[in-house]
Amino acid sequence: MAERVQQPPAKRLCCRPGYSTTCRQGQRSGGTVCGGSGSGQGGSSKTQSPESLLDIAARKVAEKWPFQRVEERFERIPEPVQRRIVYWSFPRSEREICMYSSFNTGGEESASSGESGDETRLPFRRGIALLESGCVDNVLQVGFHLSGTVTEPATSSEPEMVCSVAISFDRCKITSVTCGCGNKDIFYCAHVVALSLYRVRRPEQVKLHLPISETLFQMNRDQLQKFVQYLITVHHTEVLPTAQKLADEILSQNSEINQVHGAPDPTAGASVDDENCWHLDEEQVQEQVKLFLSQGGYHGSGKQLNLLFSKVREMLKMRDSNGARMLTLITEQFMADPRLALWRQQGTTMTDKYRQLWDELGALWMCIVLNPHCKPEQKAAWLRQLKKWNSVDVCPLEDGNHGNELPNLTNALPQGAHGNQDSGARPHRTVFTRAIEACDLHWQDSHLQHIINDDLYTNYCYHDNTENSLFDSRGWPLWHEHVPTACARVDALRSHGYPREALRLAIAIVNTLRRQQQKQLELFRNHKKDLLHKGVTSITNLEGWVGHPLDPIGTLFSTLMETGRGDEDASHGGFLDFSAGPMSSSRHSELHLFPSTRRFLEEGESYLALAVETALMGLGQQRIMPDGLYAQEKVCRNEEHLIAKLQEVDLDDTLVKIFRKQAVFLLEGGPYSGLGELIYRESVPMHTFAKYLFTCLLPHDAELAYKIALRAMRLPVLESTAPSGDMSRPHHIVSVVPNRYPRWFTLSHIESQQCELASTMLTAAKGDARRLETVLESIQKNIHSSSHIFKLAQDAFKIATLMDSLPDITLLKVSLELGLQVMRMTLSTLNWRRREMVRWLVTCATEVGVYALDSIMQSWFTLFTPTEATSIVATTVMSNSTIVRLHLDCHQQENLASSARTLALQCAMKDPQNCALSALTLCEKDHIAFETAYQIVLDAATTGMSYTQLFTIARYMEHRGYPMRAYKLATLAMAHLNLSYNQDTHPAINDVLWACALSHSLGKTELASIIPLVVKSVKCATVLSDILRRCTLTTPGMVALHSRRNSGKLMSLDKAPLRQLLDATIGAYINTTHSRLTHISPRHYSEFIEFLSKARETFLMAHDGHIQFTQFIDNLKQIYKGKKKLMMLVRERFG
């Protein structure tokens, strides 16, 4: 709490008898009835003595009556009676003190909150430690006011601190606290806890006095004057100004203070007008919530807000009126969050965690307005407040960004009704809409009262077998109401501390659901032929129970599970009496289990079994996929959460029978079941649920397990055709189109769950050829994503080749078949994992055997691109590692190699540009195949291949020892090449130099043939000069030193073919010079001079080169005389 140092103002004016005010009927405490006997609380050592009548009466009065009413009712109250009333007015239970001084008191809230911090830091724990270490002193109780000092021991960083603590209380509740520590928090500080527990645990050590007004009344004038003067003397620095001011006002006849009879007394207890509730610092609640919201989910703020919600539930469970008060403060801060307007303005959605906080907010308001003992005026006030919040523009919608298409609480369609109302006509539903609708609900129905109040409520003579009969054939009560609404009642009963009543209603609801399930099954069986013949189906549940905003199945499951585990504390388990005004509460000896309620369970059935069956019914319900990303994610999240809860339950024979029973129901349930033969196109898929069922049933009934899993594999929303008559949605489904069905935002998650289900079946079916074939067929029929099929193929391969066992050849074939399907699906589409997929398929085929490799090579054109087939498939097949892995003999090796060569040649013919080189490489060891591949290259050279590809193959030919073929290919490549004057860094230059060097090495004839091609294709002067210089260094034909044609003489530059090359080089220098001078800048002058120097070297290679170069320079000087600086540099260098 935000504990303030100053004393709170007195609650009422006190005077002697004779002064009266109008009193009103007191309210009964809504908290836990305070425990403890008179002997225990009074400190009597005679624990066996009966409690006195005075103590019994005083305790009851202290619990329920404000002390002002006691004073007004009786003219004179004996002092001993006053003392006992004052004594018993302090809280006697530590539970509430703990609740107001820590986030959790244990149980469900503690477990769900995930508190992992040091519990000793909680104010309640620290308060106990201070009390037990003797840090509480000077404890004094004056009337309804408790004070004392608490010493905080010194630490390494803080000195010892003494805190003055004051507590006011009324009717067993602490109504205000102050502490000198100055800590600001929602909850009581450790010092307040220590003083409170001192009074609870050691009441006999507390000095108890009557209210100070009673003591003052016993004094005469002299005593009163002495009392006041001593008080002023002791505290003169603090109270002297106030004392003088009061004295002046009292002495003034017309002052306001003299117009009022009596005077304030902070120790005199509550007035009849005071609300009797525990102290809650509203300002600090608002500040803390505002702080948490401002942190935007960081620093654990979301967790802290969830803890506050848990605290509200804890207060409701204790029937503490502060629960609604605290939730109101929280909601006001949520509604004032500036991010709401910002998100609305920007059109963005709130974060998922923030949305969940709003959901919890709405659910808590549902619990509050459904409080079975709230007064009409309270509900009316809540309704006004909820409508006010609901009307604000930024109020979040129930299903995120979309208007809700679900029926409201009070006008819901019957469970079996059909219909698809126009969603556009429905208003948007906010998070408060359901709470507003719940304000119209009441608890006055006589059948409902009997269900929740009477363990013996049966009617064995009841024979009404209609759909809405009040009892089933066994005479057990049923409750027909919109299921989420009925479950909201259960949640409200639990939340307000009525576990027994919640359990009774939950059992009635579950028995109703079981009866409806049976009726629906019978109905479907009677009309099965007609429905299957027509192939028409429609959704039968307008809203799903799993993922519903009210979480009906989760509520029933939790209620039954907590009872089964004995988690519920039935100390509040009083019968509800709605007809007699304020509810009465009676004590029961059963603290955990309610044996009498077992009357409505099957023989041998437990609450746990009933909870499990309820969860299975809810998870198996056929329900339409809701609109909006958040609503769809919530369906997935709630389903997974409920299954996780089920997985914590150990299956015994009884539960296995329930699983079998529900599995049969689900398979045969028709349109009422998500696993029935007929499902609506947009029904929520059952993959996650079926995987859980499959795992549970497999050890006990494998046939049934596979039936469930195989039935659940379907995903009709992705099918290209729909059942006839189902024309409500377009059928534009293409497996390769991203975001295939935009309304299904969670489709990728759903497909991954479908894949997980298939993988689970593949794992379980290992070694069973029949099962594997069935599962394979289901995968090929129902899974439309290549990436998921590839994952399944990989999973099957891993399972089949586990290190601790021999390979499972059947499962390997399944893996290969799935891999082949992936190849066919992705052949004509872009997929970044395609190369990985191809490599994996070859590995898989290798494990299957040589025939599998041969098969994929025979049908390569349906599986691979030509490049993949040659560079990956055939190359891997012919590698040594593959041959060793397969343990092939020579004959088998040759057959496999032959298939690979055939594939390579086919690919080379289809795509010579990318496959020719690979084909040549693969055919090296077979002369005929190699010649065929070479001929394919020659045929494609003139049309379909680039100079780069031809140069690459030419170099390969030279490397393999075929220089003439390399020369032939080089000349073909030169015909495609074109190097302009300024491309002196072109990547093909090295290939041109290599081709010329190859021709030069072969002889004069070959060189003479290629030089015209070079002159035609290359216009770059520096490249031509480089070729010319190389050709003049050695004699042509040096590659064949022993050949006759090698004369040992260098070629003349004055004769062909070098004369042609020299002229072309000089001409290239001249053209390049003029081109460069057209756009030259001064910073390139020095570079240009060097270029001319290289040009002069080429000119001088001709017999008249000196004259030609001089003329060339003179021409430059004349043409470009305007570039004076440049021409000056030219004259300096070249004259």
XYZ file of N, CA and C in Angstrom, residues 791-899:
327
model
N 9.977 -32.748 -45.608
C 10.299 -33.023 -44.201
C 9.886 -34.436 -43.816
N 8.713 -34.857 -44.268
C 8.260 -36.218 -43.968
C 9.179 -37.252 -44.611
N 9.605 -36.965 -45.826
C 10.538 -37.879 -46.486
C 11.828 -37.999 -45.684
N 12.330 -36.874 -45.205
C 13.550 -36.897 -44.387
C 13.321 -37.640 -43.075
N 12.156 -37.372 -42.449
C 11.842 -38.072 -41.194
C 11.804 -39.575 -41.414
N 11.128 -40.004 -42.482
C 11.026 -41.436 -42.770
C 12.409 -42.033 -43.013
N 13.260 -41.289 -43.698
C 14.610 -41.780 -43.980
C 15.413 -41.962 -42.686
N 15.302 -40.974 -41.797
C 16.023 -41.071 -40.520
C 15.537 -42.253 -39.699
N 14.219 -42.437 -39.656
C 13.654 -43.542 -38.877
C 14.074 -44.880 -39.477
N 14.100 -44.941 -40.812
C 14.423 -46.200 -41.480
C 15.882 -46.579 -41.356
N 16.757 -45.610 -41.142
C 18.205 -45.881 -41.122
C 18.824 -45.593 -39.767
N 18.087 -45.877 -38.709
C 18.646 -45.679 -37.376
C 19.879 -46.549 -37.190
N 20.848 -46.021 -36.467
C 22.139 -46.701 -36.331
C 22.041 -48.022 -35.592
N 21.056 -48.154 -34.682
C 21.004 -49.341 -33.828
C 20.213 -50.489 -34.452
N 19.847 -50.373 -35.726
C 19.081 -51.451 -36.346
C 19.348 -51.472 -37.833
N 18.960 -52.579 -38.480
C 19.094 -52.681 -39.925
C 18.112 -51.748 -40.602
N 18.452 -51.253 -41.789
C 17.523 -50.350 -42.489
C 16.184 -51.029 -42.760
N 15.119 -50.274 -42.597
C 13.774 -50.757 -42.896
C 13.487 -50.423 -44.358
N 13.556 -51.437 -45.213
C 13.475 -51.189 -46.645
C 12.116 -50.642 -47.054
N 11.048 -51.090 -46.362
C 9.708 -50.590 -46.703
C 9.605 -49.100 -46.400
N 10.101 -48.706 -45.231
C 10.053 -47.299 -44.860
C 10.977 -46.471 -45.754
N 12.092 -47.083 -46.179
C 12.973 -46.390 -47.117
C 12.260 -46.130 -48.443
N 11.482 -47.101 -48.886
C 10.727 -46.919 -50.134
C 9.674 -45.822 -49.980
N 9.053 -45.757 -48.810
C 8.104 -44.677 -48.539
C 8.818 -43.335 -48.613
N 9.989 -43.272 -47.986
C 10.787 -42.046 -48.011
C 11.124 -41.646 -49.439
N 11.540 -42.659 -50.247
C 11.879 -42.377 -51.643
C 10.657 -41.904 -52.428
N 9.538 -42.552 -52.211
C 8.316 -42.175 -52.919
C 7.907 -40.732 -52.598
N 8.031 -40.361 -51.315
C 7.722 -38.987 -50.924
C 8.712 -38.014 -51.563
N 9.978 -38.415 -51.605
C 10.984 -37.574 -52.239
C 10.709 -37.374 -53.714
N 10.290 -38.427 -54.398
C 9.943 -38.312 -55.815
C 8.763 -37.361 -56.014
N 7.800 -37.432 -55.094
C 6.654 -36.527 -55.192
C 7.101 -35.076 -55.041
N 8.035 -34.830 -54.120
C 8.562 -33.479 -53.932
C 9.262 -33.006 -55.207
N 10.032 -33.901 -55.829
C 10.726 -33.524 -57.066
C 9.729 -33.117 -58.144
N 8.670 -33.874 -58.273
C 7.676 -33.552 -59.298
C 6.953 -32.237 -58.987
N 6.687 -32.004 -57.674
C 5.965 -30.784 -57.284
C 6.794 -29.531 -57.498
N 8.105 -29.636 -57.301
C 8.968 -28.442 -57.334
C 9.747 -28.301 -58.632
N 9.511 -29.198 -59.594
C 10.299 -29.171 -60.825
C 10.135 -27.863 -61.589
N 8.912 -27.363 -61.652
C 8.654 -26.164 -62.455
C 8.474 -24.904 -61.607
N 8.823 -24.981 -60.329
C 8.678 -23.815 -59.453
C 10.021 -23.449 -58.845
N 10.115 -22.218 -58.389
C 11.340 -21.773 -57.724
C 11.313 -22.217 -56.270
N 12.347 -22.884 -55.861
C 12.441 -23.334 -54.472
C 13.903 -23.273 -54.055
N 14.189 -22.478 -53.031
C 15.589 -22.270 -52.644
C 16.234 -23.531 -52.077
N 15.419 -24.524 -51.724
C 15.976 -25.773 -51.179
C 16.092 -26.858 -52.258
N 15.875 -26.487 -53.492
C 15.798 -27.490 -54.552
C 17.080 -28.326 -54.649
N 18.242 -27.722 -54.644
C 19.498 -28.486 -54.754
C 19.653 -29.444 -53.577
N 19.291 -28.961 -52.383
C 19.340 -29.845 -51.210
C 18.406 -31.042 -51.407
N 17.219 -30.782 -51.942
C 16.252 -31.859 -52.160
C 16.789 -32.894 -53.145
N 17.428 -32.421 -54.234
C 17.950 -33.338 -55.247
C 19.064 -34.203 -54.657
N 19.980 -33.573 -53.954
C 21.078 -34.334 -53.339
C 20.542 -35.377 -52.362
N 19.541 -34.951 -51.571
C 18.980 -35.893 -50.607
C 18.310 -37.078 -51.306
N 17.592 -36.805 -52.411
C 16.904 -37.880 -53.114
C 17.901 -38.916 -53.635
N 19.031 -38.473 -54.159
C 20.042 -39.408 -54.651
C 20.576 -40.253 -53.490
N 20.791 -39.596 -52.341
C 21.243 -40.336 -51.156
C 20.218 -41.393 -50.747
N 18.951 -40.989 -50.753
C 17.879 -41.922 -50.380
C 17.808 -43.088 -51.365
N 17.866 -42.788 -52.656
C 17.819 -43.836 -53.675
C 19.014 -44.778 -53.545
N 20.151 -44.217 -53.164
C 21.333 -45.052 -52.950
C 21.094 -46.049 -51.825
N 20.449 -45.601 -50.743
C 20.149 -46.494 -49.629
C 19.138 -47.573 -50.044
N 18.206 -47.203 -50.919
C 17.213 -48.190 -51.361
C 17.868 -49.257 -52.221
N 18.751 -48.847 -53.103
C 19.446 -49.841 -53.927
C 19.697 -49.348 -55.330
N 20.483 -50.158 -56.096
C 20.901 -49.755 -57.431
C 19.714 -49.607 -58.369
N 18.699 -50.435 -58.163
C 17.534 -50.329 -59.050
C 16.821 -48.993 -58.882
N 16.838 -48.416 -57.672
C 16.207 -47.118 -57.434
C 16.981 -46.021 -58.152
N 18.311 -46.100 -58.104
C 19.123 -45.119 -58.818
C 18.882 -45.202 -60.317
N 18.852 -46.429 -60.820
C 18.612 -46.618 -62.246
C 17.240 -46.083 -62.638
N 16.274 -46.270 -61.762
C 14.908 -45.836 -62.046
C 14.822 -44.308 -62.145
N 15.450 -43.600 -61.191
C 15.347 -42.132 -61.241
C 16.121 -41.569 -62.423
N 17.163 -42.297 -62.889
C 17.880 -41.822 -64.073
C 17.071 -42.090 -65.339
N 16.340 -43.200 -65.374
C 15.518 -43.505 -66.536
C 14.404 -42.472 -66.714
N 13.858 -41.982 -65.575
C 12.738 -41.031 -65.647
C 13.168 -39.635 -65.188
N 14.404 -39.275 -65.486
C 14.956 -38.019 -64.975
C 14.165 -36.798 -65.421
N 13.622 -36.836 -66.630
C 12.958 -35.651 -67.187
C 11.679 -35.280 -66.436
N 11.116 -36.216 -65.663
C 9.930 -35.887 -64.850
C 10.311 -35.427 -63.452
N 11.598 -35.542 -63.134
C 12.023 -35.259 -61.756
C 13.010 -34.094 -61.662
N 13.902 -33.980 -62.661
C 15.006 -33.027 -62.550
C 15.091 -32.151 -63.792
N 15.763 -31.017 -63.617
C 16.155 -30.227 -64.771
C 17.400 -30.876 -65.375
N 17.713 -30.615 -66.653
C 18.931 -31.205 -67.232
C 20.184 -30.894 -66.418
N 20.286 -29.671 -65.916
C 21.469 -29.302 -65.124
C 21.557 -30.144 -63.858
N 20.436 -30.301 -63.144
C 20.421 -31.120 -61.926
C 20.758 -32.569 -62.244
N 20.209 -33.064 -63.341
C 20.422 -34.473 -63.689
C 21.887 -34.772 -63.965
N 22.586 -33.853 -64.648
C 23.989 -34.115 -64.981
C 24.936 -33.719 -63.852
N 24.756 -32.516 -63.307
C 25.725 -32.006 -62.327
C 25.584 -32.642 -60.957
N 24.383 -33.124 -60.609
C 24.184 -33.699 -59.283
C 23.902 -35.201 -59.367
N 22.857 -35.574 -60.104
C 22.403 -36.971 -60.092
C 23.443 -37.902 -60.707
N 23.732 -37.695 -61.994
C 24.648 -38.610 -62.681
C 26.049 -38.558 -62.081
N 26.493 -37.371 -61.709
C 27.835 -37.241 -61.125
C 27.941 -38.006 -59.816
N 26.905 -37.888 -58.975
C 26.913 -38.606 -57.695
C 26.837 -40.108 -57.910
N 26.005 -40.529 -58.866
C 25.850 -41.967 -59.136
C 27.171 -42.593 -59.558
N 27.964 -41.877 -60.351
C 29.214 -42.432 -60.868
C 30.414 -42.197 -59.962
N 30.171 -41.616 -58.788
C 31.285 -41.362 -57.872
C 31.711 -42.658 -57.193
N 32.966 -42.685 -56.761
C 33.498 -43.887 -56.097
C 32.750 -44.201 -54.808
N 32.346 -43.151 -54.059
C 31.658 -43.377 -52.785
C 30.343 -44.126 -52.988
N 29.632 -43.819 -54.095
C 28.379 -44.519 -54.375
C 28.639 -45.976 -54.727
N 29.645 -46.215 -55.534
C 29.975 -47.588 -55.934
C 30.348 -48.419 -54.712
N 31.155 -47.830 -53.816
C 31.550 -48.542 -52.596
C 30.341 -48.779 -51.704
N 29.467 -47.775 -51.592
C 28.294 -47.909 -50.719
C 27.369 -49.021 -51.199
N 27.259 -49.198 -52.531
C 26.334 -50.190 -53.081
C 26.963 -51.573 -53.244
N 28.289 -51.685 -53.073
C 28.993 -52.979 -53.215
C 28.709 -53.605 -54.581
N 28.908 -52.824 -55.651
C 28.570 -53.287 -57.001
C 29.706 -54.092 -57.618
N 29.355 -55.107 -58.415
C 30.362 -55.823 -59.195
C 30.580 -55.073 -60.503
N 31.495 -55.556 -61.306
C 31.860 -54.835 -62.534
C 30.684 -54.698 -63.491
N 29.913 -55.760 -63.624
C 28.769 -55.725 -64.525
C 27.741 -54.684 -64.085
N 27.455 -54.661 -62.775
C 26.494 -53.691 -62.250
C 27.013 -52.263 -62.395
N 28.335 -52.110 -62.178
C 28.928 -50.776 -62.334
C 28.773 -50.277 -63.761
N 28.999 -51.180 -64.719
C 28.908 -50.787 -66.119
C 27.477 -50.430 -66.516
N 26.516 -51.209 -66.015
C 25.114 -50.910 -66.315
C 24.704 -49.546 -65.752
N 25.152 -49.271 -64.523
C 24.815 -47.999 -63.893
C 25.481 -46.846 -64.637
N 26.748 -47.071 -65.031
C 27.472 -46.032 -65.767
C 26.832 -45.781 -67.125
N 26.356 -46.834 -67.748
C 25.694 -46.699 -69.042
C 24.430 -45.851 -68.917
N 23.667 -46.098 -67.857
C 22.466 -45.297 -67.632
C 22.823 -43.836 -67.395
